[in-house]
């Protein structure tokens, strides 16, 4: 029995209905630039949906498929993505001086980032459509995710990568058998080129912004659902999230909105969006009171994965930050580096720069009094720093070397470490 879940798409800001025509460049509201998002009809079925969210998912994110805009006959291509730990980070909380801190550890996804929650849907849908090849422009993490799921689904994957991408990302992408092409200029140019490949080669463009793939971006909502279930639907006061194009933050918010609509929570948490000072189009728009962010010039930050010159979802994100009493903040590269190292040392979570911005952001928001020390906070640790180990050890003292039987040398090495601890 196939029961079609009749899904319509509307502008999440002004509510105008939207026709999903194939071949469109970008799905953004032509009137207010809001994100185009599916709406689900919970009417008369709230208990059913509540039981789905209470139960969680044991097959990747597909246990939530009734809340995803995917045809019932699509066969999932999954690597058991999602279901990531929510760690209570007491050591780091003490260091930062906040009552309670959680880390949503998305680094443990199959390709090491939360983008797997997108990739599983995008690849499943492309395969269902009969496509053989997917393509995308990416800073690296999206490409690794799509390349991994393409391999799993037996499909070809072309990746267009900008020149500054981290080399270990490129190697990871090629390890999944994807066909890598580097391009001059920005991620944005790469995304547009992937789009052109649709006509040229019959590629399926799966670039990861909500406006390019409003279906697959819904996968990120499940992070919100999981946090809800993991905390018995008592959400933290704040959810602190990195912002590149804005999909991650806006979709975690959507997940919380669903829980509110279903009566599982009674108010929304406040959201803080964090960017790097070297690329902060959203923060600038937030601070200057704008409704839509202008594009940034040339990014200059170690947080490469969120150095998007265009915050595609800026209208939606700015609106939700303001309506939840949230905020947007930028942090410097030295602050990011310090946060990466502290998170590894205190909690054994290796956060890549684009994820460590959240921990650096909490520190800054506590210092400025925006977040109170009595509140609880959840940082979204979006990607794994095991591919950024040179940064992890940057600035640490040199590793001492001891010869055979050199007990005095060993004493000196141990003493040097002890001294460093004081
Ligand atoms: C893609 C990415 C983000 C945020 O991306 P959005 O475009 O805002 O959804 C954050 N962290 C990491 C590690 C990423 O790869
Ligand atoms: Zn609109």
Short mmCIF file of C-alpha atoms and ligand atoms in Angstrom, two decimals:
data_model
loop_
_atom_site.label_atom_id
_atom_site.label_comp_id
_atom_site.label_asym_id
_atom_site.label_seq_id
_atom_site.Cartn_x
_atom_site.Cartn_y
_atom_site.Cartn_z
CA UNK A 1 0.00 0.00 0.00
CA UNK A 2 1.51 3.26 -1.10
CA UNK A 3 0.08 6.26 0.58
CA UNK A 4 1.22 9.47 -1.05
CA UNK A 5 2.16 12.10 1.49
CA UNK A 6 0.84 15.15 -0.36
CA UNK A 7 3.62 17.65 0.06
CA UNK A 8 3.32 21.24 -0.98
CA UNK A 9 6.08 23.84 -0.91
CA UNK A 10 5.70 27.35 0.46
CA UNK A 11 7.90 30.33 1.24
CA UNK A 12 8.87 29.89 4.88
CA UNK A 13 8.68 33.65 5.46
CA UNK A 14 5.63 34.99 3.64
CA UNK A 15 3.81 31.69 3.19
CA UNK A 16 3.22 32.04 -0.56
CA UNK A 17 2.78 28.66 -2.27
CA UNK A 18 5.46 27.71 -4.73
CA UNK A 19 5.44 25.51 -7.81
CA UNK A 20 8.47 23.22 -7.90
CA UNK A 21 9.49 23.35 -11.56
CA UNK A 22 12.47 21.37 -12.70
CA UNK A 23 15.43 23.25 -14.16
CA UNK A 24 15.12 26.29 -11.94
CA UNK A 25 18.37 27.91 -10.87
CA UNK A 26 17.38 28.66 -7.34
CA UNK A 27 14.29 28.03 -5.28
CA UNK A 28 14.04 31.25 -3.30
CA UNK A 29 10.91 33.32 -2.81
CA UNK A 30 10.84 35.90 -5.63
CA UNK A 31 9.01 38.31 -3.32
CA UNK A 32 10.90 38.17 0.02
CA UNK A 33 13.93 35.86 -0.60
CA UNK A 34 12.60 33.40 1.98
CA UNK A 35 13.56 29.72 1.69
CA UNK A 36 11.15 27.45 -0.15
CA UNK A 37 10.25 24.61 2.18
CA UNK A 38 7.81 21.72 2.30
CA UNK A 39 4.85 21.81 4.65
CA UNK A 40 3.41 18.74 6.31
CA UNK A 41 -0.14 18.31 7.40
CA UNK A 42 -0.12 17.13 11.01
CA UNK A 43 -3.84 17.67 11.34
CA UNK A 44 -5.58 14.74 13.03
CA UNK A 45 -2.32 12.72 13.06
CA UNK A 46 -0.35 14.45 15.77
CA UNK A 47 -0.08 11.40 18.00
CA UNK A 48 1.24 9.38 15.06
CA UNK A 49 3.97 11.92 14.31
CA UNK A 50 4.78 12.35 18.00
CA UNK A 51 5.36 8.63 18.28
CA UNK A 52 7.79 8.78 15.33
CA UNK A 53 9.81 11.51 17.03
CA UNK A 54 9.74 9.74 20.39
CA UNK A 55 10.88 6.48 18.85
CA UNK A 56 13.73 7.93 16.78
CA UNK A 57 15.34 6.16 13.86
CA UNK A 58 17.47 3.06 13.77
CA UNK A 59 18.07 3.07 9.97
CA UNK A 60 20.03 6.22 9.32
CA UNK A 61 17.60 9.12 9.13
CA UNK A 62 14.99 7.03 7.30
CA UNK A 63 12.95 6.27 10.38
CA UNK A 64 11.76 9.87 9.95
CA UNK A 65 10.82 9.43 6.29
CA UNK A 66 7.19 10.39 6.82
CA UNK A 67 8.55 13.81 7.78
CA UNK A 68 10.79 14.02 4.72
CA UNK A 69 9.67 15.13 1.23
CA UNK A 70 10.50 11.82 -0.43
CA UNK A 71 8.16 9.64 -2.51
CA UNK A 72 7.16 6.46 -0.66
CA UNK A 73 8.65 4.25 -3.39
CA UNK A 74 12.15 5.76 -3.21
CA UNK A 75 14.62 3.11 -2.03
CA UNK A 76 17.05 4.60 0.53
CA UNK A 77 20.76 4.66 -0.20
CA UNK A 78 22.03 4.82 3.36
CA UNK A 79 25.27 4.40 5.32
CA UNK A 80 23.56 4.57 8.73
CA UNK A 81 24.04 8.33 8.85
CA UNK A 82 22.72 10.34 11.77
CA UNK A 83 21.92 9.03 15.25
CA UNK A 84 24.95 10.91 16.52
CA UNK A 85 25.77 11.32 20.22
CA UNK A 86 24.74 14.32 22.27
CA UNK A 87 27.54 14.69 24.79
CA UNK A 88 27.17 16.55 28.03
CA UNK A 89 30.47 18.45 28.05
CA UNK A 90 31.13 19.22 31.70
CA UNK A 91 34.87 19.88 31.40
CA UNK A 92 34.43 22.38 28.60
CA UNK A 93 31.42 23.91 30.34
CA UNK A 94 33.57 24.56 33.39
CA UNK A 95 36.33 26.07 31.28
CA UNK A 96 33.85 28.35 29.49
CA UNK A 97 31.94 29.12 32.67
CA UNK A 98 28.45 28.04 31.67
CA UNK A 99 26.06 25.89 33.67
CA UNK A 100 25.48 23.19 31.05
CA UNK A 101 26.98 22.53 27.66
CA UNK A 102 26.09 19.85 25.12
CA UNK A 103 27.98 18.93 21.99
CA UNK A 104 25.91 17.42 19.18
CA UNK A 105 28.66 15.29 17.75
CA UNK A 106 28.02 15.29 14.01
CA UNK A 107 31.69 14.42 13.42
CA UNK A 108 30.72 10.75 13.77
CA UNK A 109 28.68 10.61 10.57
CA UNK A 110 29.96 8.17 7.91
CA UNK A 111 31.84 10.84 5.90
CA UNK A 112 32.60 12.88 9.06
CA UNK A 113 30.03 15.67 8.71
CA UNK A 114 26.30 16.29 9.10
CA UNK A 115 26.08 16.70 5.30
CA UNK A 116 25.49 12.95 5.12
CA UNK A 117 21.92 13.71 6.23
CA UNK A 118 21.52 15.61 2.96
CA UNK A 119 23.49 13.20 0.80
CA UNK A 120 21.41 10.15 1.69
CA UNK A 121 18.27 11.88 0.41
CA UNK A 122 19.84 13.52 -2.65
CA UNK A 123 21.44 10.29 -3.88
CA UNK A 124 18.35 8.17 -3.15
CA UNK A 125 16.16 10.58 -5.12
CA UNK A 126 18.60 10.89 -8.04
CA UNK A 127 18.84 7.13 -8.32
CA UNK A 128 15.08 6.80 -8.18
CA UNK A 129 14.82 9.27 -11.08
CA UNK A 130 17.09 6.99 -13.10
CA UNK A 131 20.10 9.31 -13.07
CA UNK A 132 23.56 7.75 -13.27
CA UNK A 133 25.69 10.75 -12.39
CA UNK A 134 25.46 13.38 -9.70
CA UNK A 135 27.57 16.54 -9.54
CA UNK A 136 28.16 19.38 -7.15
CA UNK A 137 30.25 22.39 -6.30
CA UNK A 138 31.50 22.33 -2.73
CA UNK A 139 34.07 23.55 -0.26
CA UNK A 140 34.89 19.90 0.42
CA UNK A 141 32.58 18.43 3.04
CA UNK A 142 29.46 18.33 0.91
CA UNK A 143 31.48 16.72 -1.84
CA UNK A 144 32.86 14.08 0.51
CA UNK A 145 29.33 13.27 1.67
CA UNK A 146 27.85 13.06 -1.82
CA UNK A 147 30.84 11.11 -3.12
CA UNK A 148 30.45 8.58 -0.31
CA UNK A 149 26.74 8.06 -0.90
CA UNK A 150 27.23 7.96 -4.69
CA UNK A 151 29.68 5.11 -4.15
CA UNK A 152 27.18 3.38 -1.88
CA UNK A 153 24.47 3.82 -4.51
CA UNK A 154 26.66 2.67 -7.40
CA UNK A 155 26.55 6.07 -9.11
CA UNK A 156 29.17 8.36 -10.63
CA UNK A 157 29.97 11.64 -8.91
CA UNK A 158 31.68 14.74 -10.32
CA UNK A 159 33.02 17.27 -7.85
CA UNK A 160 33.98 20.87 -8.61
CA UNK A 161 36.26 22.21 -5.89
CA UNK A 162 37.65 25.73 -5.43
CA UNK A 163 41.46 26.07 -5.24
CA UNK A 164 41.78 26.76 -1.50
CA UNK A 165 40.08 23.52 -0.43
CA UNK A 166 41.82 21.51 2.26
CA UNK A 167 43.97 18.83 0.62
CA UNK A 168 42.81 16.11 2.98
CA UNK A 169 39.22 16.78 1.85
CA UNK A 170 40.26 16.34 -1.78
CA UNK A 171 41.97 13.06 -0.95
CA UNK A 172 38.92 11.84 0.94
CA UNK A 173 36.67 12.68 -2.03
CA UNK A 174 38.92 10.81 -4.45
CA UNK A 175 39.06 7.84 -2.09
CA UNK A 176 35.32 7.35 -2.65
CA UNK A 177 36.01 7.15 -6.38
CA UNK A 178 34.57 10.57 -7.21
CA UNK A 179 35.90 12.49 -10.21
CA UNK A 180 37.47 15.67 -8.95
CA UNK A 181 37.87 18.85 -10.99
CA UNK A 182 39.35 21.98 -9.44
CA UNK A 183 38.10 25.36 -10.56
CA UNK A 184 39.28 28.89 -10.17
CA UNK A 185 37.40 31.34 -7.99
CA UNK A 186 34.76 30.65 -5.36
CA UNK A 187 32.46 27.87 -4.19
CA UNK A 188 29.65 29.83 -5.76
CA UNK A 189 31.25 29.55 -9.22
CA UNK A 190 31.72 25.82 -8.68
CA UNK A 191 28.04 25.41 -7.80
CA UNK A 192 26.95 27.29 -10.92
CA UNK A 193 29.21 25.13 -13.08
CA UNK A 194 27.70 21.94 -11.63
CA UNK A 195 24.33 23.35 -12.62
CA UNK A 196 25.51 23.86 -16.21
CA UNK A 197 26.52 20.21 -16.32
CA UNK A 198 22.84 19.29 -16.12
CA UNK A 199 22.32 20.40 -19.73
CA UNK A 200 25.78 19.47 -20.93
CA UNK A 201 26.05 15.95 -19.52
CA UNK A 202 22.74 15.06 -17.92
CA UNK A 203 24.21 15.43 -14.42
CA UNK A 204 21.96 15.73 -11.42
CA UNK A 205 23.10 18.86 -9.58
CA UNK A 206 23.12 18.11 -5.86
CA UNK A 207 24.78 21.22 -4.42
CA UNK A 208 23.83 21.41 -0.79
CA UNK A 209 22.04 24.72 -0.24
CA UNK A 210 18.30 24.58 0.45
CA UNK A 211 17.69 26.75 -2.62
CA UNK A 212 19.37 24.19 -4.90
CA UNK A 213 17.85 21.08 -3.34
CA UNK A 214 14.89 21.92 -1.08
CA UNK A 215 14.11 18.20 -0.73
CA UNK A 216 17.43 16.88 0.54
CA UNK A 217 18.09 19.87 2.82
CA UNK A 218 15.14 18.64 4.89
CA UNK A 219 17.43 15.88 6.12
CA UNK A 220 19.12 18.38 8.46
CA UNK A 221 15.88 18.73 10.44
CA UNK A 222 16.56 15.33 11.93
CA UNK A 223 19.39 16.88 13.99
CA UNK A 224 16.71 18.88 15.80
CA UNK A 225 14.54 15.78 16.25
CA UNK A 226 17.47 13.83 17.69
CA UNK A 227 18.42 16.57 20.15
CA UNK A 228 14.78 16.63 21.22
CA UNK A 229 14.65 12.89 21.83
CA UNK A 230 18.08 12.78 23.48
CA UNK A 231 17.00 15.41 26.03
CA UNK A 232 13.54 13.97 26.53
CA UNK A 233 12.16 17.02 24.69
CA UNK A 234 13.59 19.46 27.22
CA UNK A 235 15.63 21.54 24.84
CA UNK A 236 18.58 23.71 25.91
CA UNK A 237 18.12 27.47 26.19
CA UNK A 238 20.43 28.03 23.22
CA UNK A 239 21.37 26.17 20.07
CA UNK A 240 24.63 27.51 18.66
CA UNK A 241 25.29 26.68 15.05
CA UNK A 242 27.85 27.51 12.35
CA UNK A 243 26.52 29.36 9.31
CA UNK A 244 27.76 29.03 5.74
CA UNK A 245 24.82 29.13 3.35
CA UNK A 246 22.49 28.89 6.35
CA UNK A 247 20.77 25.56 5.66
CA UNK A 248 22.03 23.76 8.76
CA UNK A 249 20.78 26.40 11.17
CA UNK A 250 17.47 27.03 9.45
CA UNK A 251 16.68 23.33 9.26
CA UNK A 252 17.49 22.60 12.90
CA UNK A 253 15.06 25.42 13.63
CA UNK A 254 12.47 23.72 11.37
CA UNK A 255 12.91 20.53 13.34
CA UNK A 256 12.23 22.47 16.55
CA UNK A 257 9.19 24.11 14.94
CA UNK A 258 7.81 20.65 14.13
CA UNK A 259 8.27 19.56 17.75
CA UNK A 260 6.47 22.72 18.86
CA UNK A 261 3.60 22.15 16.43
CA UNK A 262 3.29 18.58 17.72
CA UNK A 263 3.25 19.70 21.33
CA UNK A 264 6.46 17.87 22.23
CA UNK A 265 8.07 21.12 23.38
CA UNK A 266 6.32 24.26 24.62
CA UNK A 267 8.70 26.93 23.35
CA UNK A 268 11.52 27.29 20.86
CA UNK A 269 15.14 27.58 21.96
CA UNK A 270 17.10 30.69 21.03
CA UNK A 271 19.48 30.32 18.10
CA UNK A 272 22.93 31.81 17.67
CA UNK A 273 24.53 31.73 14.21
CA UNK A 274 28.33 31.86 14.17
CA UNK A 275 30.63 32.82 11.31
CA UNK A 276 34.35 33.55 10.96
CA UNK A 277 35.43 37.18 10.94
CA UNK A 278 37.12 36.53 7.60
CA UNK A 279 33.75 35.78 5.96
CA UNK A 280 30.75 37.11 7.88
CA UNK A 281 28.03 38.27 5.47
CA UNK A 282 25.22 37.10 7.78
CA UNK A 283 26.68 38.69 10.91
CA UNK A 284 27.17 41.98 9.09
CA UNK A 285 23.54 41.95 7.93
CA UNK A 286 22.37 41.06 11.43
CA UNK A 287 24.36 43.90 12.99
CA UNK A 288 23.21 46.46 10.45
CA UNK A 289 19.55 45.45 10.73
CA UNK A 290 19.20 44.21 7.15
CA UNK A 291 16.62 41.65 6.02
CA UNK A 292 18.92 40.00 3.45
CA UNK A 293 22.71 39.64 3.53
CA UNK A 294 24.94 41.11 0.82
CA UNK A 295 27.59 38.86 -0.66
CA UNK A 296 31.01 38.92 1.00
CA UNK A 297 34.14 39.85 -0.93
CA UNK A 298 37.12 37.53 -0.62
CA UNK A 299 36.99 35.09 2.34
CA UNK A 300 40.05 34.86 4.56
CA UNK A 301 39.70 32.29 7.35
CA UNK A 302 40.74 28.80 8.40
CA UNK A 303 37.01 27.96 8.65
CA UNK A 304 36.94 27.09 4.97
CA UNK A 305 33.78 24.95 5.17
CA UNK A 306 31.64 27.95 6.11
CA UNK A 307 33.43 30.58 4.03
CA UNK A 308 30.42 31.00 1.71
CA UNK A 309 30.43 34.46 0.15
CA UNK A 310 26.66 34.16 -0.26
CA UNK A 311 24.45 33.24 2.69
CA UNK A 312 21.76 31.76 0.43
CA UNK A 313 19.28 31.33 3.29
CA UNK A 314 20.00 34.73 4.86
CA UNK A 315 16.43 36.08 4.78
CA UNK A 316 15.08 33.01 6.57
CA UNK A 317 17.98 32.80 9.03
CA UNK A 318 17.96 36.50 9.93
CA UNK A 319 14.23 36.37 10.52
CA UNK A 320 14.40 33.33 12.80
CA UNK A 321 17.38 34.67 14.76
CA UNK A 322 15.42 37.84 15.48
CA UNK A 323 12.13 36.13 16.23
CA UNK A 324 13.61 33.65 18.72
CA UNK A 325 15.58 36.34 20.56
CA UNK A 326 18.73 34.84 19.12
CA UNK A 327 21.87 36.42 17.78
CA UNK A 328 24.68 36.26 15.22
CA UNK A 329 28.34 36.56 16.11
CA UNK A 330 31.70 36.29 14.37
CA UNK A 331 34.94 34.90 15.79
CA UNK A 332 38.57 35.30 14.73
CA UNK A 333 40.91 32.59 13.48
CA UNK A 334 42.98 32.58 16.72
CA UNK A 335 39.74 32.14 18.69
CA UNK A 336 38.72 29.28 16.41
CA UNK A 337 42.09 27.60 16.81
CA UNK A 338 41.91 27.88 20.59
CA UNK A 339 38.38 26.43 20.58
CA UNK A 340 39.43 23.49 18.38
CA UNK A 341 42.25 22.60 20.73
CA UNK A 342 40.18 23.07 23.89
CA UNK A 343 37.36 20.86 22.57
CA UNK A 344 39.81 18.10 21.72
CA UNK A 345 41.64 18.36 25.03
CA UNK A 346 38.61 18.69 27.28
CA UNK A 347 36.02 16.51 25.56
CA UNK A 348 37.86 14.25 23.09
CA UNK A 349 35.86 15.68 20.21
CA UNK A 350 37.97 16.83 17.27
CA UNK A 351 36.04 19.72 15.76
CA UNK A 352 37.11 21.15 12.43
CA UNK A 353 37.46 24.96 12.29
CA UNK A 354 33.97 25.47 10.84
CA UNK A 355 32.55 23.60 13.85
CA UNK A 356 34.80 25.00 16.54
CA UNK A 357 33.39 28.44 15.73
CA UNK A 358 30.42 27.43 17.89
CA UNK A 359 32.56 26.88 20.99
CA UNK A 360 34.45 30.12 20.31
CA UNK A 361 31.09 31.81 19.77
CA UNK A 362 29.73 30.61 23.14
CA UNK A 363 32.81 32.01 24.86
CA UNK A 364 32.29 35.37 23.21
CA UNK A 365 28.53 35.47 23.90
CA UNK A 366 29.13 34.61 27.57
CA UNK A 367 31.73 37.35 27.87
CA UNK A 368 29.35 39.87 26.32
CA UNK A 369 26.46 38.74 28.53
CA UNK A 370 24.22 37.64 25.63
CA UNK A 371 24.25 34.08 26.99
CA UNK A 372 23.91 33.96 30.77
CA UNK A 373 26.11 31.63 32.81
CA UNK A 374 22.95 30.06 34.26
CA UNK A 375 21.73 28.88 30.86
CA UNK A 376 22.17 25.64 28.96
CA UNK A 377 23.73 25.57 25.51
CA UNK A 378 24.06 23.05 22.71
CA UNK A 379 26.87 23.50 20.17
CA UNK A 380 26.48 21.80 16.78
CA UNK A 381 29.85 20.18 16.07
CA UNK A 382 29.23 19.82 12.36
CA UNK A 383 32.45 18.30 11.01
CA UNK A 384 35.46 16.23 12.03
CA UNK A 385 38.84 17.80 12.68
CA UNK A 386 40.71 14.57 12.09
CA UNK A 387 41.32 16.04 8.63
CA UNK A 388 42.79 19.20 10.17
CA UNK A 389 45.42 17.74 12.46
CA UNK A 390 48.16 20.25 11.53
CA UNK A 391 45.87 22.95 13.02
CA UNK A 392 45.11 20.81 16.06
CA UNK A 393 48.76 20.73 17.08
CA UNK A 394 49.68 24.22 15.93
CA UNK A 395 51.46 26.14 18.67
CA UNK A 396 51.94 23.10 20.93
CA UNK A 397 55.45 22.55 22.33
CA UNK A 398 57.74 20.37 20.30
CA UNK A 399 57.67 16.63 20.96
CA UNK A 400 60.75 15.66 23.02
CA UNK A 401 63.00 12.87 21.85
CA UNK A 402 64.75 10.44 24.14
CA UNK A 403 67.58 8.03 23.31
CA UNK A 404 67.84 4.36 24.25
CA UNK A 405 68.37 3.93 28.02
CA UNK A 406 68.47 7.72 28.42
CA UNK A 407 66.69 7.91 31.78
CA UNK A 408 67.86 11.44 32.42
CA UNK A 409 66.47 12.47 29.04
CA UNK A 410 63.16 10.83 29.94
CA UNK A 411 63.11 12.69 33.27
CA UNK A 412 63.73 15.94 31.47
CA UNK A 413 60.95 15.24 28.93
CA UNK A 414 58.43 14.39 31.65
CA UNK A 415 59.49 17.43 33.68
CA UNK A 416 59.05 19.68 30.65
CA UNK A 417 55.47 18.42 30.24
CA UNK A 418 54.76 18.84 33.95
CA UNK A 419 56.08 22.37 33.81
CA UNK A 420 53.84 23.11 30.81
CA UNK A 421 50.85 22.02 32.90
CA UNK A 422 51.46 24.51 35.70
C1 LIG B 1 28.60 22.95 5.30
C2 LIG B 1 29.10 23.11 6.67
C3 LIG B 1 28.51 23.98 7.62
C4 LIG B 1 27.37 24.92 7.43
O1 LIG B 1 26.81 24.98 6.22
P1 LIG B 1 25.42 25.64 5.81
O2 LIG B 1 25.70 26.00 4.40
O3 LIG B 1 25.21 26.85 6.66
O4 LIG B 1 24.37 24.63 5.96
C5 LIG B 1 29.02 23.95 8.91
N1 LIG B 1 30.02 23.15 9.27
C6 LIG B 1 30.60 22.30 8.41
C7 LIG B 1 31.70 21.42 8.90
C8 LIG B 1 30.17 22.24 7.09
O5 LIG B 1 30.75 21.38 6.24
ZN1 LIG B 2 8.25 34.90 0.54
#
